PDB file of C-alpha atoms in Angstrom:
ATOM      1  CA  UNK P   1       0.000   0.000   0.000  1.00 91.00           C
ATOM      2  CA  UNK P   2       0.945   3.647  -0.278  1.00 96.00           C
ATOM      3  CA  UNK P   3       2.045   5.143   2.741  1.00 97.00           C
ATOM      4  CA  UNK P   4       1.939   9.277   3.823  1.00 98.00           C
ATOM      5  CA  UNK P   5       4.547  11.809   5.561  1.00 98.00           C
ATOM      6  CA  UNK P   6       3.120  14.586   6.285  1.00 98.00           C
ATOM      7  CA  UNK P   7       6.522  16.992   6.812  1.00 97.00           C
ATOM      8  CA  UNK P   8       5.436  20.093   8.527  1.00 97.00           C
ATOM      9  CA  UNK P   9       8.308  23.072   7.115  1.00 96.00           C
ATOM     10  CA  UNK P  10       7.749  25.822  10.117  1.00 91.00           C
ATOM     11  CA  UNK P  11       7.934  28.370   7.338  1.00 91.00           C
ATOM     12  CA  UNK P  12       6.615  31.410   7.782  1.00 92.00           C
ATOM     13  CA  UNK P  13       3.693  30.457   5.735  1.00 94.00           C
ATOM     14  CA  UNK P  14       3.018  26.945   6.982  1.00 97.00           C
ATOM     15  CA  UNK P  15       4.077  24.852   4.444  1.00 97.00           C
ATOM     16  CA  UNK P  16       3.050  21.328   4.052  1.00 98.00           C
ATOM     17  CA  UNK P  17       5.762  19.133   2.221  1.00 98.00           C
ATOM     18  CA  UNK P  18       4.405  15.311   1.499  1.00 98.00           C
ATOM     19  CA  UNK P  19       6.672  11.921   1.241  1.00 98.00           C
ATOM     20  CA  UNK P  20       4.281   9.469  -0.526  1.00 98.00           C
ATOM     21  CA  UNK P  21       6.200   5.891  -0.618  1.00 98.00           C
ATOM     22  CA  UNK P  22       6.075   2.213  -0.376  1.00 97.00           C
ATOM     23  CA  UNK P  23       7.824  -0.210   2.026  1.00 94.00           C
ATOM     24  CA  UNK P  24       7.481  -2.619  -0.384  1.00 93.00           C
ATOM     25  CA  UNK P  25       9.412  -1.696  -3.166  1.00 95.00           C
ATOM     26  CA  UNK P  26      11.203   1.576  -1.201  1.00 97.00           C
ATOM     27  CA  UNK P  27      10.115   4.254  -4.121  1.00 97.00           C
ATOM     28  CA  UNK P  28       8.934   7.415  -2.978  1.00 98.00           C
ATOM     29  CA  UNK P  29       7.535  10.373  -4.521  1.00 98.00           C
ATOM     30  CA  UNK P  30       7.987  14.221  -2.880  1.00 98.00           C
ATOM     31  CA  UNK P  31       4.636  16.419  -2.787  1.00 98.00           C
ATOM     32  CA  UNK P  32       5.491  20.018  -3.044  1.00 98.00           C
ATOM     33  CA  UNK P  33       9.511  20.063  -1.466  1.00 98.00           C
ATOM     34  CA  UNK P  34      10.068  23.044   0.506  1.00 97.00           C
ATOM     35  CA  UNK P  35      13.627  21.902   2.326  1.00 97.00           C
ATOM     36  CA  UNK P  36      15.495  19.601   0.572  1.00 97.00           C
ATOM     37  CA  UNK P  37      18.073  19.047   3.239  1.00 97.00           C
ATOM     38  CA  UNK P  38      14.647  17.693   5.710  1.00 96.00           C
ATOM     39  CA  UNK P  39      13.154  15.170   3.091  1.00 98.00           C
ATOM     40  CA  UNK P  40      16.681  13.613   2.207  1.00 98.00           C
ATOM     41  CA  UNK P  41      17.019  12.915   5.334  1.00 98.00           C
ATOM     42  CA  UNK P  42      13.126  11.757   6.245  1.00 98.00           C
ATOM     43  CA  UNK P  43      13.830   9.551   3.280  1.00 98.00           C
ATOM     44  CA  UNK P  44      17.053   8.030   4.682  1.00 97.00           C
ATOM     45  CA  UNK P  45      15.125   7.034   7.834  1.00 97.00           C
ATOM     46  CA  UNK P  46      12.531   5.895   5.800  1.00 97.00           C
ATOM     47  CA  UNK P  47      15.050   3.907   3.945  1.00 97.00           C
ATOM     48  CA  UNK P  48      13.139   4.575   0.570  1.00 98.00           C
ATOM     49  CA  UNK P  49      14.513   6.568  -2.434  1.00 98.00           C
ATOM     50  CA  UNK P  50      13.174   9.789  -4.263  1.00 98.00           C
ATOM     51  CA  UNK P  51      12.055   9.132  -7.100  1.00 98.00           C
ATOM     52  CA  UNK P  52      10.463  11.996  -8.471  1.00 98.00           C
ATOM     53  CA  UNK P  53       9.269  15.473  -7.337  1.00 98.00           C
ATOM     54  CA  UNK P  54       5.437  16.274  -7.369  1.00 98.00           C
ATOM     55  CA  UNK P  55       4.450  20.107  -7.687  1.00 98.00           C
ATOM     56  CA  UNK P  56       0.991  21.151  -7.187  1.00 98.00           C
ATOM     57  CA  UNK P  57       1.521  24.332  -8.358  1.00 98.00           C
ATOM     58  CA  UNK P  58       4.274  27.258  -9.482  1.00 98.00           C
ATOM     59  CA  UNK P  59       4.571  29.146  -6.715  1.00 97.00           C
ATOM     60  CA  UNK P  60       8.126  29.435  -4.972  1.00 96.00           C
ATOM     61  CA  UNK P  61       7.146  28.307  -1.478  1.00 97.00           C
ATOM     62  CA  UNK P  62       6.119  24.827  -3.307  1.00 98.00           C
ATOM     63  CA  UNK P  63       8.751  24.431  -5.293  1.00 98.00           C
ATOM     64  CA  UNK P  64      12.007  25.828  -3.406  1.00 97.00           C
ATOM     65  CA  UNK P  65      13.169  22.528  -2.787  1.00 98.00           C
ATOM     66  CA  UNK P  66      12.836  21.348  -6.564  1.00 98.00           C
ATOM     67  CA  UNK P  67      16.983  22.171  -7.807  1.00 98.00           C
ATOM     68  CA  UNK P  68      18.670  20.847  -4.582  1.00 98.00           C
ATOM     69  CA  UNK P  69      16.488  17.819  -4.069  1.00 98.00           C
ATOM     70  CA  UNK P  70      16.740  17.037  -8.109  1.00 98.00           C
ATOM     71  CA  UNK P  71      20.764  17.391  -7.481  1.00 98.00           C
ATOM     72  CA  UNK P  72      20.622  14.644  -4.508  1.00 97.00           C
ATOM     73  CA  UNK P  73      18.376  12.416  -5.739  1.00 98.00           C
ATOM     74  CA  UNK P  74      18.301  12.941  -9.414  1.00 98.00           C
ATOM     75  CA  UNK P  75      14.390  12.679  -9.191  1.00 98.00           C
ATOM     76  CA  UNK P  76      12.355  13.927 -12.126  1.00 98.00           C
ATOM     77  CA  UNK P  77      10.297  17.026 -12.010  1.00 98.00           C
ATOM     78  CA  UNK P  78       6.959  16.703 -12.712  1.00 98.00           C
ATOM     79  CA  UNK P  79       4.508  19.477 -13.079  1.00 98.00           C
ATOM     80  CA  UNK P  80       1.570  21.022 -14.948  1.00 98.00           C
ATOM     81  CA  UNK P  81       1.895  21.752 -18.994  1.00 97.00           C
ATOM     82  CA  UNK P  82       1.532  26.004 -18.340  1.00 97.00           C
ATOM     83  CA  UNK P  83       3.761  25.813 -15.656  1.00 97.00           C
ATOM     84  CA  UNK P  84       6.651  24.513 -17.653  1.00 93.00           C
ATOM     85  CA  UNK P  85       8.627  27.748 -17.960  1.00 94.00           C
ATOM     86  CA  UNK P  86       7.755  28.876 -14.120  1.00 97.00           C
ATOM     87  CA  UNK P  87       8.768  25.443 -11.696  1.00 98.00           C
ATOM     88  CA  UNK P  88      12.371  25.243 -11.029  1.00 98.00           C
ATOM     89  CA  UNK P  89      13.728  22.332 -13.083  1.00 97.00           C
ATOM     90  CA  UNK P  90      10.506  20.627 -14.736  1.00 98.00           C
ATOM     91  CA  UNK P  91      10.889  17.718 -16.488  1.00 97.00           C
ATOM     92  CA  UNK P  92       7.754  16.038 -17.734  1.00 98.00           C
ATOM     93  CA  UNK P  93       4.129  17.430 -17.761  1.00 98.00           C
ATOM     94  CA  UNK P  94       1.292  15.945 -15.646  1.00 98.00           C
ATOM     95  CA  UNK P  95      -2.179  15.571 -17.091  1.00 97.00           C
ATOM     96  CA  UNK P  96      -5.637  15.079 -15.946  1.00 98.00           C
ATOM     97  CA  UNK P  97      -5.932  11.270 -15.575  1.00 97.00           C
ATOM     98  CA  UNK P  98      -2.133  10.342 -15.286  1.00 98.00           C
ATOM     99  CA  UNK P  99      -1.132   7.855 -12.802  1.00 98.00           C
ATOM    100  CA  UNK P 100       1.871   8.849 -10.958  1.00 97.00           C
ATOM    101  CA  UNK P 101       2.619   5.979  -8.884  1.00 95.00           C
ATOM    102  CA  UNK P 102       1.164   2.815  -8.398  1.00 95.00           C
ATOM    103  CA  UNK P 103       1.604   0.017  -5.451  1.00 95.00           C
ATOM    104  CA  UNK P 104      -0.403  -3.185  -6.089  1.00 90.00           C
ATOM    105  CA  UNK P 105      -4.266  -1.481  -5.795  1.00 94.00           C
ATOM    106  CA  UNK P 106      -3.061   1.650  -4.488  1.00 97.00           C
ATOM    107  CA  UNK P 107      -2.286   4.559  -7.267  1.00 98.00           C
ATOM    108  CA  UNK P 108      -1.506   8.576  -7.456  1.00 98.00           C
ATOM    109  CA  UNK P 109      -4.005   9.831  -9.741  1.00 98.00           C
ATOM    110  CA  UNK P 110      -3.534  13.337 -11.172  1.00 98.00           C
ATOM    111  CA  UNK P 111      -6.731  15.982 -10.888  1.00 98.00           C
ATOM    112  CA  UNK P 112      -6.155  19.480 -13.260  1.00 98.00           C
ATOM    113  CA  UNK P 113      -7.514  22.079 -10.691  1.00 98.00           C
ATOM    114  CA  UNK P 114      -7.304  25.395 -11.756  1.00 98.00           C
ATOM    115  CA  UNK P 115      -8.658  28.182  -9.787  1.00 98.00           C
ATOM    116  CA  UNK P 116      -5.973  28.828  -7.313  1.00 98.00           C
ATOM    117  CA  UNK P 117      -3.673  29.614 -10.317  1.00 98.00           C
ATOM    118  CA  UNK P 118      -4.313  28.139 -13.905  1.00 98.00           C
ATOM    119  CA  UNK P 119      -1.594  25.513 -13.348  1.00 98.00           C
ATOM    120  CA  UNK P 120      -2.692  24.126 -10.570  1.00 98.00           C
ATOM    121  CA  UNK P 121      -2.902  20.174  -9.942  1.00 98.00           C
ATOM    122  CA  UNK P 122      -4.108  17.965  -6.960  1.00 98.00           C
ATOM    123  CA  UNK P 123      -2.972  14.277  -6.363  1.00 98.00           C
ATOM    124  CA  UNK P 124      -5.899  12.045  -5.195  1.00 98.00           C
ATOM    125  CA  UNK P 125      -4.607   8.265  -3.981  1.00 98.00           C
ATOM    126  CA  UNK P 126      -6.967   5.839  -4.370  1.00 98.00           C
ATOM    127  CA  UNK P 127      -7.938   2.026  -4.877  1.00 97.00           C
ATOM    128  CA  UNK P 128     -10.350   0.118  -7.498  1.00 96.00           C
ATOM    129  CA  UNK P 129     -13.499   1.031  -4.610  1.00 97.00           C
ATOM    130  CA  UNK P 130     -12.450   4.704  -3.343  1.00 98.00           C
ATOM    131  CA  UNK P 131     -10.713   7.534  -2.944  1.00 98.00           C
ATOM    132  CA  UNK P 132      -8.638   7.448  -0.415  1.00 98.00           C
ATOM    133  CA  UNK P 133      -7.066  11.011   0.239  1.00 98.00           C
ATOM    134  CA  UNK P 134      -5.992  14.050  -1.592  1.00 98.00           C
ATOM    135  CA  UNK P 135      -2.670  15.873  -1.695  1.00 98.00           C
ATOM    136  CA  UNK P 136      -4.766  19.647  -2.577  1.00 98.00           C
ATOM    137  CA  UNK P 137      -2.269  22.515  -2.558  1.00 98.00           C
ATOM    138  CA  UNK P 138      -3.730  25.347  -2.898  1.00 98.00           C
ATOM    139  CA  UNK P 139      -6.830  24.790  -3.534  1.00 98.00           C
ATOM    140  CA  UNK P 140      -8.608  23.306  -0.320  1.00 98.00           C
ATOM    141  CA  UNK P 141      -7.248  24.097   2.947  1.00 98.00           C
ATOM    142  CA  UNK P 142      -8.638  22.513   6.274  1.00 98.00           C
ATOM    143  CA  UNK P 143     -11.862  25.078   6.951  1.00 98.00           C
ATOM    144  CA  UNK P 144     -11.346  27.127   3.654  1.00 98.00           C
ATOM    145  CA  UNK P 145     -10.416  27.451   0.092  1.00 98.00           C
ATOM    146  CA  UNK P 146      -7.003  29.215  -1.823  1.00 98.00           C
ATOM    147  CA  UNK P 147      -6.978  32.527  -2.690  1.00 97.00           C
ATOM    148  CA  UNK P 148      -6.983  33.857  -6.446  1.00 97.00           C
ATOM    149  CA  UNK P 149      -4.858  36.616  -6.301  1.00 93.00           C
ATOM    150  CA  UNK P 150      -1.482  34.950  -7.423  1.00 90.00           C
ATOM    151  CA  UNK P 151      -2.614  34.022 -10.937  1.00 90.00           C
ATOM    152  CA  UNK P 152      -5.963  33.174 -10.520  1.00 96.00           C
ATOM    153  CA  UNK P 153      -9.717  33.371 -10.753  1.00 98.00           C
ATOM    154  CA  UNK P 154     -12.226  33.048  -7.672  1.00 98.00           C
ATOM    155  CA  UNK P 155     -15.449  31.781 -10.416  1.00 98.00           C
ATOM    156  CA  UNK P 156     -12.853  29.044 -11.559  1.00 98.00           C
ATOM    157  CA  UNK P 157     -12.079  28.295  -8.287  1.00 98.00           C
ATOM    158  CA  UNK P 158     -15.675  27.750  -7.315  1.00 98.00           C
ATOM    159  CA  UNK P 159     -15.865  25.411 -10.264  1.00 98.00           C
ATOM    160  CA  UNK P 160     -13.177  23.829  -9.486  1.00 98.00           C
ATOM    161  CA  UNK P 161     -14.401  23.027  -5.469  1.00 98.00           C
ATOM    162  CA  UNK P 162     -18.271  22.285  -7.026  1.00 98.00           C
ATOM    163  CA  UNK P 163     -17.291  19.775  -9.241  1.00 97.00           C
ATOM    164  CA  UNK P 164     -13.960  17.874  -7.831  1.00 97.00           C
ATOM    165  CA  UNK P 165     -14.113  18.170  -4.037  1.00 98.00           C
ATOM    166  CA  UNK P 166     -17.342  18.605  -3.517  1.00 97.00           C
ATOM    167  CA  UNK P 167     -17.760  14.799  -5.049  1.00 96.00           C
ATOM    168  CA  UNK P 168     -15.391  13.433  -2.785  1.00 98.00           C
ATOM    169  CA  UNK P 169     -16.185  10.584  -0.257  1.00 98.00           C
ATOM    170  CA  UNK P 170     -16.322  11.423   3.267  1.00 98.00           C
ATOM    171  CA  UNK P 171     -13.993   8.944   4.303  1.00 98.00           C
ATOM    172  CA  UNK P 172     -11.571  10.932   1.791  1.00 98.00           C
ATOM    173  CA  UNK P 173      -8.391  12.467   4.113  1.00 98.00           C
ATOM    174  CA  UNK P 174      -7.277  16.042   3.204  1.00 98.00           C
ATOM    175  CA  UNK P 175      -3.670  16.538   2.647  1.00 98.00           C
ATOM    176  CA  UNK P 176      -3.231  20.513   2.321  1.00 98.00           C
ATOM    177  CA  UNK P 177      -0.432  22.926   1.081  1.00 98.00           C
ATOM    178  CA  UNK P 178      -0.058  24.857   4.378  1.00 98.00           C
ATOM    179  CA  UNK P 179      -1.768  24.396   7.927  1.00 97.00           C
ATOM    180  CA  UNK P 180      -4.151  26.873   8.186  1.00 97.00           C
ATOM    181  CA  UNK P 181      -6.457  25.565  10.859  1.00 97.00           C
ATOM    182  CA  UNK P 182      -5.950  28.348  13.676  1.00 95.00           C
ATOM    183  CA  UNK P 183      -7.043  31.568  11.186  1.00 96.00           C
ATOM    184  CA  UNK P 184      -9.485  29.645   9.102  1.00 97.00           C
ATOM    185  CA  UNK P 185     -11.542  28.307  12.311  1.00 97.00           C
ATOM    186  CA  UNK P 186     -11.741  32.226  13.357  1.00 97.00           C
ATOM    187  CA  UNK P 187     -13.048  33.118  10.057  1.00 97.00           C
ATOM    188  CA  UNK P 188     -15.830  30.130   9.932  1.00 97.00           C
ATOM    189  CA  UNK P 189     -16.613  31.216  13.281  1.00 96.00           C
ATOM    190  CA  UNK P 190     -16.994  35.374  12.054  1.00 97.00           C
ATOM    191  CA  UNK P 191     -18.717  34.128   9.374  1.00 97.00           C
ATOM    192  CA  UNK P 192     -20.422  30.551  10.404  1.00 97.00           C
ATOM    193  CA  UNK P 193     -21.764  31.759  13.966  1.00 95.00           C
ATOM    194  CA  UNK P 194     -24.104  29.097  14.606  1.00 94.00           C
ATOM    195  CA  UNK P 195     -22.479  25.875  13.655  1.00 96.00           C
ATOM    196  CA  UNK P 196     -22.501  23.537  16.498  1.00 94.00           C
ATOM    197  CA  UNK P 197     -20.485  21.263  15.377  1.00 96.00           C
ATOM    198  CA  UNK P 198     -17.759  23.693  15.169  1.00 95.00           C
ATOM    199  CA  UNK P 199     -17.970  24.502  18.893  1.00 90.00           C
ATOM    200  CA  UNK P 200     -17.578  20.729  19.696  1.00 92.00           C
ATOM    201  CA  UNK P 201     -14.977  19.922  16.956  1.00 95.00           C
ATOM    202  CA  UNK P 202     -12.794  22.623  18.619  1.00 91.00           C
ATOM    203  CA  UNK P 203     -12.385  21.144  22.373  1.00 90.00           C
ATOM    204  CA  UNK P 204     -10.150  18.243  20.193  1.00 90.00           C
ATOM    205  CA  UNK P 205      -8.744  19.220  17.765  1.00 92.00           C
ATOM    206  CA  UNK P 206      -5.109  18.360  17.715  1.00 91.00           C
ATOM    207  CA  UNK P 207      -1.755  20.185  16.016  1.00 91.00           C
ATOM    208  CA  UNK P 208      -1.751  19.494  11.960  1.00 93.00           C
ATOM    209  CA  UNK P 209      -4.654  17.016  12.457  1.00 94.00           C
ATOM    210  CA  UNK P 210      -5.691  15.411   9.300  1.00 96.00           C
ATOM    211  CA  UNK P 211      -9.291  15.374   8.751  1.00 95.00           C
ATOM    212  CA  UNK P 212     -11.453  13.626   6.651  1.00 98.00           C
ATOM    213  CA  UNK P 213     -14.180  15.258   4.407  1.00 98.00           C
ATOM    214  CA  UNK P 214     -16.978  14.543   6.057  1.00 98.00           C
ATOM    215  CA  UNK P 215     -15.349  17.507   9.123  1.00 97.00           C
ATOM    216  CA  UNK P 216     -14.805  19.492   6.322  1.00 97.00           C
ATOM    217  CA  UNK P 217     -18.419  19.488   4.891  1.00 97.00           C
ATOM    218  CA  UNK P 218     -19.294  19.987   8.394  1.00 97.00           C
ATOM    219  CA  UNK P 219     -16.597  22.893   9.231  1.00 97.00           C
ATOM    220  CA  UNK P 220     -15.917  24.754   5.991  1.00 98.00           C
ATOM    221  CA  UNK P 221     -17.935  27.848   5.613  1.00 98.00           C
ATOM    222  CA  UNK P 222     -17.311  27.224   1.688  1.00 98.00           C
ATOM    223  CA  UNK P 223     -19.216  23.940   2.098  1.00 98.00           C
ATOM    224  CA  UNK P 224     -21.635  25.089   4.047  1.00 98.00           C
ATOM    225  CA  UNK P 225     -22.822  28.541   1.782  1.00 97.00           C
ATOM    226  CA  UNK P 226     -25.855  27.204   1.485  1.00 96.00           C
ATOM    227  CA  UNK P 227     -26.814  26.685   5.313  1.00 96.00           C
ATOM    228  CA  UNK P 228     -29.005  29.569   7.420  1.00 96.00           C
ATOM    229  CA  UNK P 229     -26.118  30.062   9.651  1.00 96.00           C
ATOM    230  CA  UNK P 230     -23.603  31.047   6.600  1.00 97.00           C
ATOM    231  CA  UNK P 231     -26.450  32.961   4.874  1.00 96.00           C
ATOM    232  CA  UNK P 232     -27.764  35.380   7.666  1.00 95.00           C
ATOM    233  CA  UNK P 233     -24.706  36.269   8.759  1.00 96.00           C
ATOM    234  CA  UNK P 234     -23.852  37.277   5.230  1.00 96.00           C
ATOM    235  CA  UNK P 235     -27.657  39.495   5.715  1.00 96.00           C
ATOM    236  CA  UNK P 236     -25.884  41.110   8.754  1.00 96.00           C
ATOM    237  CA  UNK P 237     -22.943  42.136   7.327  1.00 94.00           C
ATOM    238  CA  UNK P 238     -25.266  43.631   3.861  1.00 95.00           C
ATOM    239  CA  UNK P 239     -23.628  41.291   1.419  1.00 94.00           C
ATOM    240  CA  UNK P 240     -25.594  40.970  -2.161  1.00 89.00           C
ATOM    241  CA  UNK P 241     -26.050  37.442  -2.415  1.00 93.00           C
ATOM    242  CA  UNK P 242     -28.282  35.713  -5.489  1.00 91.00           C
ATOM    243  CA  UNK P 243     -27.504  32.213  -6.262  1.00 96.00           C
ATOM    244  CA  UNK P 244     -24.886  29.742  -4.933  1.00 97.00           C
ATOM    245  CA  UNK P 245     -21.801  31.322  -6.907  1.00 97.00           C
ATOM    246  CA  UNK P 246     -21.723  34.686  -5.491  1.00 97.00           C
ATOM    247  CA  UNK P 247     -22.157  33.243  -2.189  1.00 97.00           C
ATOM    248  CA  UNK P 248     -18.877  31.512  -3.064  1.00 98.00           C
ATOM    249  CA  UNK P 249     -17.655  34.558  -4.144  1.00 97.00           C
ATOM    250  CA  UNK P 250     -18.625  36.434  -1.628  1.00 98.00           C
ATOM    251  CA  UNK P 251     -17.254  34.628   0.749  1.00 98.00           C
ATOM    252  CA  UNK P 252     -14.044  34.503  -0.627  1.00 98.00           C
ATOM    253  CA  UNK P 253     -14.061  38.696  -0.977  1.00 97.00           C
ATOM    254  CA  UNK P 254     -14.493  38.626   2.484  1.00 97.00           C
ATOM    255  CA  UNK P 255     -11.576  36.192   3.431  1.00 97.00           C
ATOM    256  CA  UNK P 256      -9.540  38.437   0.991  1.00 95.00           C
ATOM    257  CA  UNK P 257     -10.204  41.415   3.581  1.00 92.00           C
ATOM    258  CA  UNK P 258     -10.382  39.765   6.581  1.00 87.00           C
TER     259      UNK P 258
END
């Protein structure tokens, strides 16, 4: 089976870097390297080998780790087709479908998700039955969604989270780009005042827990637009709301400029 690392960077922005690897045959795959020097030597106590280099996405704070990590392991880049020019060292493009890694019923699927930028892709591992878990960037974060401001486009976005993640089994676990739990649960809670659930999920949750998607259609004001709690609170705060997009939208104006 395919096993997960999740390496937490303590960068300033709370970077998420992934090992995804199999005991079996010792191949590994990095998610996103932020510190090369950290997931050579997770990989050494590991005992597996790197053999390529998994980028959601072009921005720097995904793919700092691409040159040095490529040097020591001589791992192959892989990356989305319009990001070619823009990820350090890019080898080979990654398309919607491709299978990145395989362990007898156990695969790395590759999901095009733009929205977060145009280039953006998300990793889903999986079996013949299910999806197992995602590796999302940018896109989803534990309680909330990327921003667009970098290269990309809020009504793609919401696309993007209607038709992918929203389909998602509950079981599915969430592997995000950064750790965001602390400011997201204060904006669900600005904006999401009378979720319940919240209150209660709160009293245990645990440092870089990984949840599964059933707490995140529970928790995730962008999940839950649609509820009365989500929706009056927009009333309050005089926000022009019509149909479910520009509640989407809305939403993420006001986690732009909150």
């Amino acid at each position: 089976m395919i096993e997960i690392l999740p390496i937490f960077t303590n960068s300033p922005l709370r970077n998420f870097s992934y090992l995804v690897y199999s005991n079996r045959t010792g191949e590994a795959y990095c998610i996103d390297p932020f510190d090369a020097k950290s997931l050579l030597g997770f990989a050494q106590k590991l005992g597996v080998k790197i053999k390529g280099i998994l980028n959601t996405h072009e921005h720097g704070d995904h793919t700092q780790g691409n040159l040095e990590l490529k040097e020591e392991t001589k791992a192959i880049i892989y990356g989305h087709k319009d990001a070619k020019h823009k990820i350090p060292g890019m080898d080979q493009i990654l398309k919607e479908g491709d299978i990145v890694f395989s362990v007898e019923e156990e695969s790395l699927a590759v999901w095009d998700t733009p929205g977060h930028t145009f280039s953006h892709l998300s990793f889903v591992r999986k079996n013949p039955k299910t999806i197992l878990g995602i590796f999302s960037g940018d896109t989803l974060f534990n309680v909330g969604v990327g921003n667009c401001f970098r290269g990309g486009d809020p009504n793609v976005l919401y696309d993007t989270i209607r038709s992918r993640y929203e389909t998602l089994p509950d079981s599915c676990l969430l592997y995000p780009g950064h750790d965001y739990w602390e400011n997201n649960l204060k904006f669900a809670e600005h904006i999401d005042p009378e979720n319940k659930f919240r209150e209660e999920f709160q009293t245990s949750l645990q440092p870089f827990q990984v949840s599964e998607m059933s707490i995140e259609k529970k928790l995730n004001p962008f999940f839950r637009r649609n509820t009365s709690s989500v929706k009056n609170r927009l009333a309050e705060l005089e926000e022009k709301i019509s149909d479910d997009r520009s509640i989407f939208l809305t939403l993420r104006k006001l986690r732009d400029n909150w």
